[in-house]
Amino acid sequence: MDYSQFLAMKQEIGLLVVFLLVFLYDTFMPQRSGKALPVFTTVLMLAATVAGFFPCLLGTGSMSAFAGMYETSPIVCAIKGVLNIGVVIVLIQSYVWADSAPMQQRRGEYLELTLLTLFGMYLMISARHFLLFVIGLETASLPLATMVALDKDHYESREAAVKYILTAIFSSAVFMMGLSYVYGLSGSLYFNDIAVNIASQMSPLLIIAMVFVMAGIGFKLSLVPFHLWTADVYQGAPTSVTSYLSVISKGSAAFAFLVILAQAFGTIYADTWEWMLYALIVLTITIGNLFAMRQRNMKRFLAFSSVSQAGYIMLGVIAFNVTGMASLVYYILVYIFSNLAAFGVIQAIENATGKLSMDDYKGLYKTNPRLSFAMMLAMFSLAGIPPFAGFFSKFFIFTGAIAQRSVAIYVLVLIALINTIISLYYYLLVVKAMFISPDECVIPTFKSACSERLGLWITVAGIILLGIVSCVYNWLSGIAVM
Amino acid sequence: MFSNILIYFVVIPLLMLAGLALCKNIKQIRAVAVVGSLALTALSVYLLVDFLALRAAGDTAPMLYLGSWEWFGPLNINLSVGVDGISIAMLLLSSIIVFAGSFASWTIDQPKEFFLWLILLSTGVFGFFISIDLFTMFMFYEVALIPMYLLIGVWGSGRKEYSAMKLTLMLMGGSAFLMLGLIGIYYHSAPVGAERTWDLLEIARNGSISTGWQYFLFPMTFVGFGVLGAMFPFHTWSPDGHASAPTAVSMLHAGVLMKLGGYGCFRVAIYLMPEAAHDLAWIFLVLTGISVVYGAFSACVQTDLKYINAYSSVSHCGLVLFAILMLNTTAMTGAIMQMLSHGLMTALFFALIGQIYGRTHTRDITKMGGLMQIMPYLSVCYVIAGMASLGLPGLSGFVAEMTIFVGSFAHTDMFHRVFTVLACCSIVITAVYILRVVGKLLFGPVQDEHHRQLTDATWWERVSTVTLIVCVAAIGCFPNFFANLIRATFTPEIFTVLGLN
């Protein structure tokens, strides 16, 4: 056996080491030192993130393990690094919540499950065989249901967990149903073999298989019409878990989706999934936006906003080229920073006052100018306003999509662009509540915790710098390969 | 990078932003605003002089002070700058209006935030005028739009929330079309196989956008910029937006921001896609013709001073686009002159309206009258602005409109003739609404006895109005100087691209 193949899995191994250390610390250290556990985890994750970047920056080619079931390449390392950064921010933002009285008993579970689901996402991203992919998918989904239920004293949290696990299981079933057809048609579960074997045999069965496969992943990404669980789960879950769900879980699924479609089904791009994805994107962006307009609860609001954002991310998939891939990873990175800035503000306010409604945000600028400023930047970045990072990521993902140069794609991008105006409307509603609405000032002036401020500083710095400082995108562009 | 003079048009506003962040009280904020805008004005005057010297020395390149720095290499996006006579005229206009606007908002509430957004807006404006890379141009364009939302929403009056949202969404809607058009241009910017580019000059040189694609991309970009140029039927944001905006914002918006639309239509839509411009001009001529006449008629029946000027802006800005679409040197020169003239005189109008409103707390002309007896200085200024607007010789309006109509009449076919005559009618209608306001507001009997206690302009208000009046008169008295500055731009090269006279 060639042990050098484990080197390819250095990021997974690093993550497992982090997990084991956290687990041992949680199990064997005395109860009173549990307070340091989140910080301990963050530091280890940070180390793993930094370590994971290094060979990637040096630009090694792709490596595979387990007879080609697992594959890694610089862009794969990059997306894992991006997810790691997101997880570090999520962890920092969750300190206050993890320290709250009901959570003290469950602090360890929260951290360990977070790391485990992340491990599952790594496998989804790196899998080049559907068996490994399904293992990753389940590892990433099932523990998430437990995380959603962590606020078990709240009815909504338990309800959300049930909804989440039922949809997760159902979508896995649908997905594997599709896989069985694919296996029947191609005789293999290796992505490369599938691509070769199905290229010549377009059949109704293949289209049905594609429908099932896309529906299965559609659930995970909450693409319309598979998005119905999103709002309730996002609202019911603890806010830290919601932010994890909305950025990390979504980002990893989007990249995994790109890999599957490009590698396993790339040969039947124009015949099948281009049009399916086309319809999904139009529906996702439009319906996500239309529903977001009417939301007053901030978490529900961001749930629908994240539904429509997933539609924009899918533009990078339908582009089916290197620019699209680089833009997709870049979009996910920017989206992580923007959305986590928004969630950071929501968490800070929730922890201090328990308020979650947009109506309570009225006059926030008068009482908490810095928080409102951070929220405004997050909203502008999500809406794609320059000079913030969101503008660049939207522009590049559109540019990548239009490289197809077909009229249909122009129409698709136009629909997406018109939708950015709708999204601008509801993002501006938040800005309006904070800055313009007549003084009601429901939320008093408060001092947010050190960790919350640190999280916001990091995300705000990211929002401002990721776009203007072009080296991030240029680097991603350099390592992206289809 | 910093050896290029143009970069300082963006660097100075950024330094002003940094300075604002450190300010402790209103005096420091005023100092930053005045010093910064003076520096910008000085810079643009220096640029003008230097540019004329270079031209006199025989430099006939279409754009001078070129500079390009790589930004997003994989997509070939660069930070490219360069100016010609038109850009310089626009930079001069912008810096003067920012200067006047700083004085017009001398006593604003929450000054720090206000100037923060105002200067961010002007960063976008200056950046737009110096860019020749489509991506950076578009980026600065959007940077200039979004601060309007907060400026109107927080500091505005009347139905400010509604107007701010309407304005932002409509302008951003325009820029959605624009973005699609620009990305489309990028993908057709070079012959198949060659490296694509966002650089305006290179795209024009390559001329590789096929006529079919031009028919698609030209309307996208023209409408995209046209929304900001208040082209009918996309002008409806303008009256509400102007009426609700605070004084300095109305000044900047009508004076500078709407010029971004006209400038963009010329620089991107027509310059890069001349064939489509030639073939499709009639559609937009009809639309802008409607803007011109309809805007003027609407202004006649309004009773709110700001609405009157907002509709008058629709009419005058419509004339800018109308003249650009005539596609000949004379009319286009007139269009640029009209941009300068309208920018200055509308800024003057809005400054005066703000100052009158600040005293009487009403903008309804039926509730005011006889202001000439009460505040003679402001009233005289108002008359001067009005005269400029209706095209009195010696002031800027006459020169611009005269040039435009002479240029338009050069077309001998029926269609152009009819629309030119229609557009000419707007001059008469303009006289009607201007004289109506002047008669009622300034010379009628005093309507409200409380108004007799009001005082005349303060020194900072005088600085702001005098600056603008001097400039309006300068264009009116020395039109040739400006016309030559602009005309030098319409070099033979551009017209070979346009394929016209």
CSV table of N, CA and C in Angstrom, one decimal, chain A residues 323 330 365-366 373 376 380 384-387 391-392 395-396 398-400 402-403 405 407 410 413-414 417-418 420-421 424-425 428-429 431-432 435-438 467-470 473-474 477-478, chain B residues 70-75 77 110 113 116-117 120 135 138-139 142-143 146 149-150 153-154 160-161 165 168-169 172-173 175-177 179-180 182-188 196 198 213 216-217 220:
chain,number,residue,atom,x,y,z
A,323,THR,N,-13.5,30.4,-15.7
A,323,THR,CA,-13.8,31.7,-15.1
A,323,THR,C,-15.0,31.5,-14.1
A,330,TYR,N,-14.8,32.3,-5.5
A,330,TYR,CA,-14.7,33.7,-5.0
A,330,TYR,C,-16.0,34.2,-4.4
A,365,TYR,N,-29.2,53.1,14.4
A,365,TYR,CA,-28.0,54.0,14.2
A,365,TYR,C,-27.8,55.0,15.4
A,366,LYS,N,-28.9,55.4,15.9
A,366,LYS,CA,-28.9,56.4,17.0
A,366,LYS,C,-28.2,55.8,18.2
A,373,PHE,N,-23.5,50.3,11.2
A,373,PHE,CA,-22.6,50.4,10.1
A,373,PHE,C,-22.1,49.1,9.5
A,376,MET,N,-24.9,47.6,7.6
A,376,MET,CA,-25.1,48.3,6.3
A,376,MET,C,-24.1,47.8,5.3
A,380,PHE,N,-25.0,46.0,1.8
A,380,PHE,CA,-24.5,46.5,0.5
A,380,PHE,C,-23.7,45.5,-0.2
A,384,GLY,N,-24.5,43.7,-3.7
A,384,GLY,CA,-23.6,43.9,-4.8
A,384,GLY,C,-23.3,45.4,-5.2
A,385,ILE,N,-23.1,46.2,-4.1
A,385,ILE,CA,-22.8,47.6,-4.3
A,385,ILE,C,-21.3,47.8,-4.2
A,386,PRO,N,-20.7,48.5,-5.2
A,386,PRO,CA,-19.3,48.7,-5.1
A,386,PRO,C,-19.1,49.8,-4.0
A,387,PRO,N,-17.9,50.0,-3.4
A,387,PRO,CA,-16.7,49.2,-3.7
A,387,PRO,C,-16.6,48.0,-2.8
A,391,PHE,N,-19.9,43.3,-4.9
A,391,PHE,CA,-20.0,43.8,-6.3
A,391,PHE,C,-19.1,43.1,-7.2
A,392,PHE,N,-17.9,42.9,-6.8
A,392,PHE,CA,-16.9,42.2,-7.6
A,392,PHE,C,-17.3,40.7,-7.8
A,395,PHE,N,-20.2,40.6,-10.3
A,395,PHE,CA,-19.8,41.0,-11.6
A,395,PHE,C,-19.0,39.8,-12.3
A,396,PHE,N,-18.1,39.2,-11.5
A,396,PHE,CA,-17.3,38.1,-12.1
A,396,PHE,C,-18.2,36.9,-12.4
A,398,PHE,N,-21.3,36.9,-13.2
A,398,PHE,CA,-22.0,37.2,-14.5
A,398,PHE,C,-21.1,37.1,-15.7
A,399,THR,N,-19.9,37.7,-15.5
A,399,THR,CA,-19.0,37.6,-16.6
A,399,THR,C,-18.7,36.2,-17.0
A,400,GLY,N,-18.5,35.3,-16.0
A,400,GLY,CA,-18.2,33.9,-16.3
A,400,GLY,C,-19.3,33.3,-17.0
A,402,ILE,N,-21.6,34.6,-18.9
A,402,ILE,CA,-21.9,35.1,-20.3
A,402,ILE,C,-20.8,34.6,-21.3
A,403,ALA,N,-19.7,34.1,-20.8
A,403,ALA,CA,-18.7,33.5,-21.7
A,403,ALA,C,-19.3,32.5,-22.6
A,405,ARG,N,-21.9,33.0,-24.4
A,405,ARG,CA,-22.3,33.8,-25.5
A,405,ARG,C,-23.5,33.4,-26.2
A,407,VAL,N,-27.7,33.4,-26.6
A,407,VAL,CA,-28.7,34.4,-26.3
A,407,VAL,C,-29.4,34.0,-25.0
A,410,TYR,N,-27.6,35.2,-22.0
A,410,TYR,CA,-27.8,36.7,-21.8
A,410,TYR,C,-29.2,36.9,-21.1
A,413,VAL,N,-28.8,36.0,-17.5
A,413,VAL,CA,-28.1,37.0,-16.7
A,413,VAL,C,-29.0,38.3,-16.5
A,414,LEU,N,-29.7,38.6,-17.6
A,414,LEU,CA,-30.6,39.8,-17.4
A,414,LEU,C,-31.6,39.5,-16.3
A,417,LEU,N,-29.9,40.0,-13.2
A,417,LEU,CA,-29.6,41.4,-12.9
A,417,LEU,C,-30.8,42.1,-12.4
A,418,ILE,N,-32.0,41.8,-13.0
A,418,ILE,CA,-33.2,42.5,-12.6
A,418,ILE,C,-33.5,42.1,-11.2
A,420,THR,N,-31.3,41.5,-8.9
A,420,THR,CA,-30.5,42.2,-8.0
A,420,THR,C,-31.1,43.5,-7.6
A,421,ILE,N,-32.0,44.0,-8.4
A,421,ILE,CA,-32.7,45.3,-8.1
A,421,ILE,C,-33.7,45.0,-7.0
A,424,LEU,N,-31.9,44.5,-3.9
A,424,LEU,CA,-31.5,45.7,-3.4
A,424,LEU,C,-32.6,46.4,-2.6
A,425,TYR,N,-33.8,46.2,-3.0
A,425,TYR,CA,-35.0,46.8,-2.3
A,425,TYR,C,-35.0,46.3,-0.9
A,428,LEU,N,-32.1,47.3,1.3
A,428,LEU,CA,-32.2,48.7,1.7
A,428,LEU,C,-33.3,48.8,2.8
A,429,LEU,N,-34.3,47.9,2.8
A,429,LEU,CA,-35.3,48.1,3.9
A,429,LEU,C,-34.6,48.0,5.3
A,431,VAL,N,-31.4,48.8,5.9
A,431,VAL,CA,-30.7,50.1,6.0
A,431,VAL,C,-31.6,51.2,6.4
A,432,LYS,N,-32.8,51.2,5.8
A,432,LYS,CA,-33.8,52.2,6.1
A,432,LYS,C,-34.2,52.1,7.5
A,435,PHE,N,-31.3,53.5,9.7
A,435,PHE,CA,-30.7,54.8,9.5
A,435,PHE,C,-31.8,55.9,9.3
A,436,ILE,N,-32.9,55.5,8.7
A,436,ILE,CA,-33.9,56.5,8.3
A,436,ILE,C,-35.1,56.6,9.1
A,437,SER,N,-35.7,55.4,9.5
A,437,SER,CA,-37.0,55.4,10.1
A,437,SER,C,-37.0,56.3,11.3
A,438,PRO,N,-38.1,56.9,11.6
A,438,PRO,CA,-38.2,57.9,12.7
A,438,PRO,C,-37.8,57.3,14.0
A,467,GLY,N,-12.6,42.7,-2.3
A,467,GLY,CA,-12.8,43.1,-3.7
A,467,GLY,C,-11.7,44.0,-4.2
A,468,ILE,N,-11.4,45.0,-3.5
A,468,ILE,CA,-10.4,46.0,-4.0
A,468,ILE,C,-9.0,45.4,-4.1
A,469,VAL,N,-8.7,44.5,-3.2
A,469,VAL,CA,-7.4,43.9,-3.3
A,469,VAL,C,-7.6,42.7,-4.2
A,470,SER,N,-7.1,42.8,-5.4
A,470,SER,CA,-7.4,41.9,-6.4
A,470,SER,C,-6.7,40.5,-6.4
A,473,TYR,N,-8.8,37.1,-6.0
A,473,TYR,CA,-9.5,36.6,-7.2
A,473,TYR,C,-8.4,36.1,-8.3
A,474,ASN,N,-7.4,36.9,-8.4
A,474,ASN,CA,-6.4,36.5,-9.4
A,474,ASN,C,-5.7,35.1,-9.1
A,477,SER,N,-8.2,32.4,-9.8
A,477,SER,CA,-8.3,32.3,-11.2
A,477,SER,C,-7.1,31.4,-11.8
A,478,GLY,N,-6.0,31.7,-11.1
A,478,GLY,CA,-4.8,30.9,-11.6
A,478,GLY,C,-4.8,29.5,-11.3
B,70,GLU,N,-2.6,47.2,-13.9
B,70,GLU,CA,-3.3,45.9,-13.9
B,70,GLU,C,-4.1,45.7,-12.6
B,71,TRP,N,-5.3,45.3,-12.7
B,71,TRP,CA,-6.1,45.0,-11.5
B,71,TRP,C,-6.5,43.6,-11.4
B,72,PHE,N,-7.4,43.2,-12.2
B,72,PHE,CA,-7.8,41.8,-12.2
B,72,PHE,C,-7.3,41.2,-13.5
B,73,GLY,N,-6.1,40.7,-13.4
B,73,GLY,CA,-5.4,40.2,-14.6
B,73,GLY,C,-6.1,39.1,-15.4
B,74,PRO,N,-6.7,38.1,-14.8
B,74,PRO,CA,-7.3,37.0,-15.5
B,74,PRO,C,-8.5,37.5,-16.4
B,75,LEU,N,-9.1,38.6,-16.0
B,75,LEU,CA,-10.2,39.1,-16.9
B,75,LEU,C,-9.8,40.3,-17.6
B,77,ILE,N,-8.9,43.2,-16.5
B,77,ILE,CA,-9.4,44.4,-16.0
B,77,ILE,C,-8.3,45.3,-15.5
B,110,GLN,N,-26.1,66.6,11.5
B,110,GLN,CA,-25.2,65.4,11.4
B,110,GLN,C,-24.2,65.6,10.3
B,113,GLU,N,-21.6,62.6,8.9
B,113,GLU,CA,-22.2,61.6,8.1
B,113,GLU,C,-22.5,62.2,6.7
B,116,LEU,N,-19.6,62.7,4.7
B,116,LEU,CA,-19.0,61.4,4.3
B,116,LEU,C,-19.7,60.9,3.0
B,117,TRP,N,-21.0,60.9,3.0
B,117,TRP,CA,-21.7,60.3,1.9
B,117,TRP,C,-21.5,61.2,0.7
B,120,LEU,N,-18.2,60.6,-0.7
B,120,LEU,CA,-18.1,59.3,-1.4
B,120,LEU,C,-18.8,59.4,-2.8
B,135,PHE,N,-14.9,48.5,-16.9
B,135,PHE,CA,-15.2,48.0,-15.5
B,135,PHE,C,-15.1,49.0,-14.5
B,138,PHE,N,-17.8,51.6,-14.7
B,138,PHE,CA,-19.1,51.1,-14.1
B,138,PHE,C,-19.0,51.1,-12.6
B,139,MET,N,-17.9,50.7,-12.1
B,139,MET,CA,-17.8,50.6,-10.6
B,139,MET,C,-17.9,52.0,-10.0
B,142,GLU,N,-21.5,53.2,-10.1
B,142,GLU,CA,-22.4,52.7,-9.0
B,142,GLU,C,-22.0,53.3,-7.7
B,143,VAL,N,-20.7,53.6,-7.5
B,143,VAL,CA,-20.3,54.2,-6.2
B,143,VAL,C,-21.0,55.6,-6.1
B,146,ILE,N,-25.2,55.0,-5.0
B,146,ILE,CA,-25.8,54.5,-3.8
B,146,ILE,C,-25.8,55.5,-2.6
B,149,TYR,N,-29.1,57.3,-1.7
B,149,TYR,CA,-30.2,56.7,-0.9
B,149,TYR,C,-30.2,57.3,0.5
B,150,LEU,N,-29.0,57.3,1.1
B,150,LEU,CA,-28.9,57.8,2.4
B,150,LEU,C,-29.0,59.3,2.5
B,153,GLY,N,-32.7,59.9,2.0
B,153,GLY,CA,-33.5,59.3,3.0
B,153,GLY,C,-33.3,59.9,4.4
B,154,VAL,N,-32.1,60.3,4.7
B,154,VAL,CA,-31.8,60.8,6.1
B,154,VAL,C,-32.0,62.3,6.1
B,160,LYS,N,-39.6,61.6,1.7
B,160,LYS,CA,-38.2,61.3,1.4
B,160,LYS,C,-37.9,59.8,1.3
B,161,GLU,N,-38.6,59.0,2.1
B,161,GLU,CA,-38.3,57.5,2.1
B,161,GLU,C,-38.7,56.9,0.7
B,165,MET,N,-36.1,55.6,-2.2
B,165,MET,CA,-36.1,54.2,-2.7
B,165,MET,C,-36.4,54.2,-4.2
B,168,THR,N,-33.2,55.2,-6.1
B,168,THR,CA,-32.2,54.2,-6.0
B,168,THR,C,-32.5,53.0,-6.9
B,169,LEU,N,-33.8,52.5,-6.8
B,169,LEU,CA,-34.1,51.3,-7.5
B,169,LEU,C,-34.1,51.6,-9.0
B,172,MET,N,-30.5,52.0,-10.2
B,172,MET,CA,-29.9,50.7,-10.2
B,172,MET,C,-30.4,49.8,-11.3
B,173,GLY,N,-31.7,49.9,-11.6
B,173,GLY,CA,-32.3,49.1,-12.6
B,173,GLY,C,-31.7,49.5,-14.0
B,175,SER,N,-28.7,50.5,-14.3
B,175,SER,CA,-27.3,50.0,-14.3
B,175,SER,C,-27.3,48.5,-14.4
B,176,ALA,N,-28.4,47.8,-14.2
B,176,ALA,CA,-28.5,46.4,-14.4
B,176,ALA,C,-28.4,46.1,-16.0
B,177,PHE,N,-29.2,46.9,-16.7
B,177,PHE,CA,-29.1,46.8,-18.2
B,177,PHE,C,-27.6,47.2,-18.6
B,179,MET,N,-24.9,46.9,-17.0
B,179,MET,CA,-23.9,45.9,-16.7
B,179,MET,C,-23.9,44.8,-17.7
B,180,LEU,N,-25.1,44.4,-18.1
B,180,LEU,CA,-25.2,43.3,-19.2
B,180,LEU,C,-24.6,43.8,-20.5
B,182,LEU,N,-22.3,46.1,-20.8
B,182,LEU,CA,-20.8,46.2,-20.7
B,182,LEU,C,-20.1,44.8,-20.8
B,183,ILE,N,-20.7,43.8,-20.2
B,183,ILE,CA,-20.1,42.5,-20.2
B,183,ILE,C,-20.2,42.0,-21.7
B,184,GLY,N,-21.4,42.3,-22.3
B,184,GLY,CA,-21.5,41.9,-23.7
B,184,GLY,C,-20.4,42.6,-24.6
B,185,ILE,N,-20.2,43.8,-24.3
B,185,ILE,CA,-19.1,44.5,-25.1
B,185,ILE,C,-17.8,43.9,-24.9
B,186,TYR,N,-17.5,43.5,-23.6
B,186,TYR,CA,-16.2,42.8,-23.3
B,186,TYR,C,-16.1,41.6,-24.2
B,187,TYR,N,-17.1,40.8,-24.3
B,187,TYR,CA,-17.0,39.5,-25.0
B,187,TYR,C,-16.9,39.7,-26.5
B,188,HIS,N,-17.2,41.0,-27.0
B,188,HIS,CA,-17.0,41.2,-28.4
B,188,HIS,C,-15.9,42.3,-28.7
B,196,ARG,N,-9.3,39.8,-25.2
B,196,ARG,CA,-10.4,40.7,-25.0
B,196,ARG,C,-10.0,41.8,-24.0
B,198,TRP,N,-11.3,45.6,-21.7
B,198,TRP,CA,-12.3,46.5,-21.3
B,198,TRP,C,-12.0,48.0,-21.6
B,213,TRP,N,-24.7,42.4,-33.1
B,213,TRP,CA,-24.6,42.5,-31.6
B,213,TRP,C,-24.7,44.0,-31.2
B,216,PHE,N,-28.1,44.9,-30.3
B,216,PHE,CA,-28.5,44.4,-29.0
B,216,PHE,C,-27.9,45.2,-27.9
B,217,LEU,N,-26.6,45.5,-28.0
B,217,LEU,CA,-25.8,46.1,-26.9
B,217,LEU,C,-26.0,47.6,-26.8
B,220,MET,N,-29.0,48.5,-24.7
B,220,MET,CA,-28.7,48.2,-23.3
B,220,MET,C,-27.9,49.3,-22.7
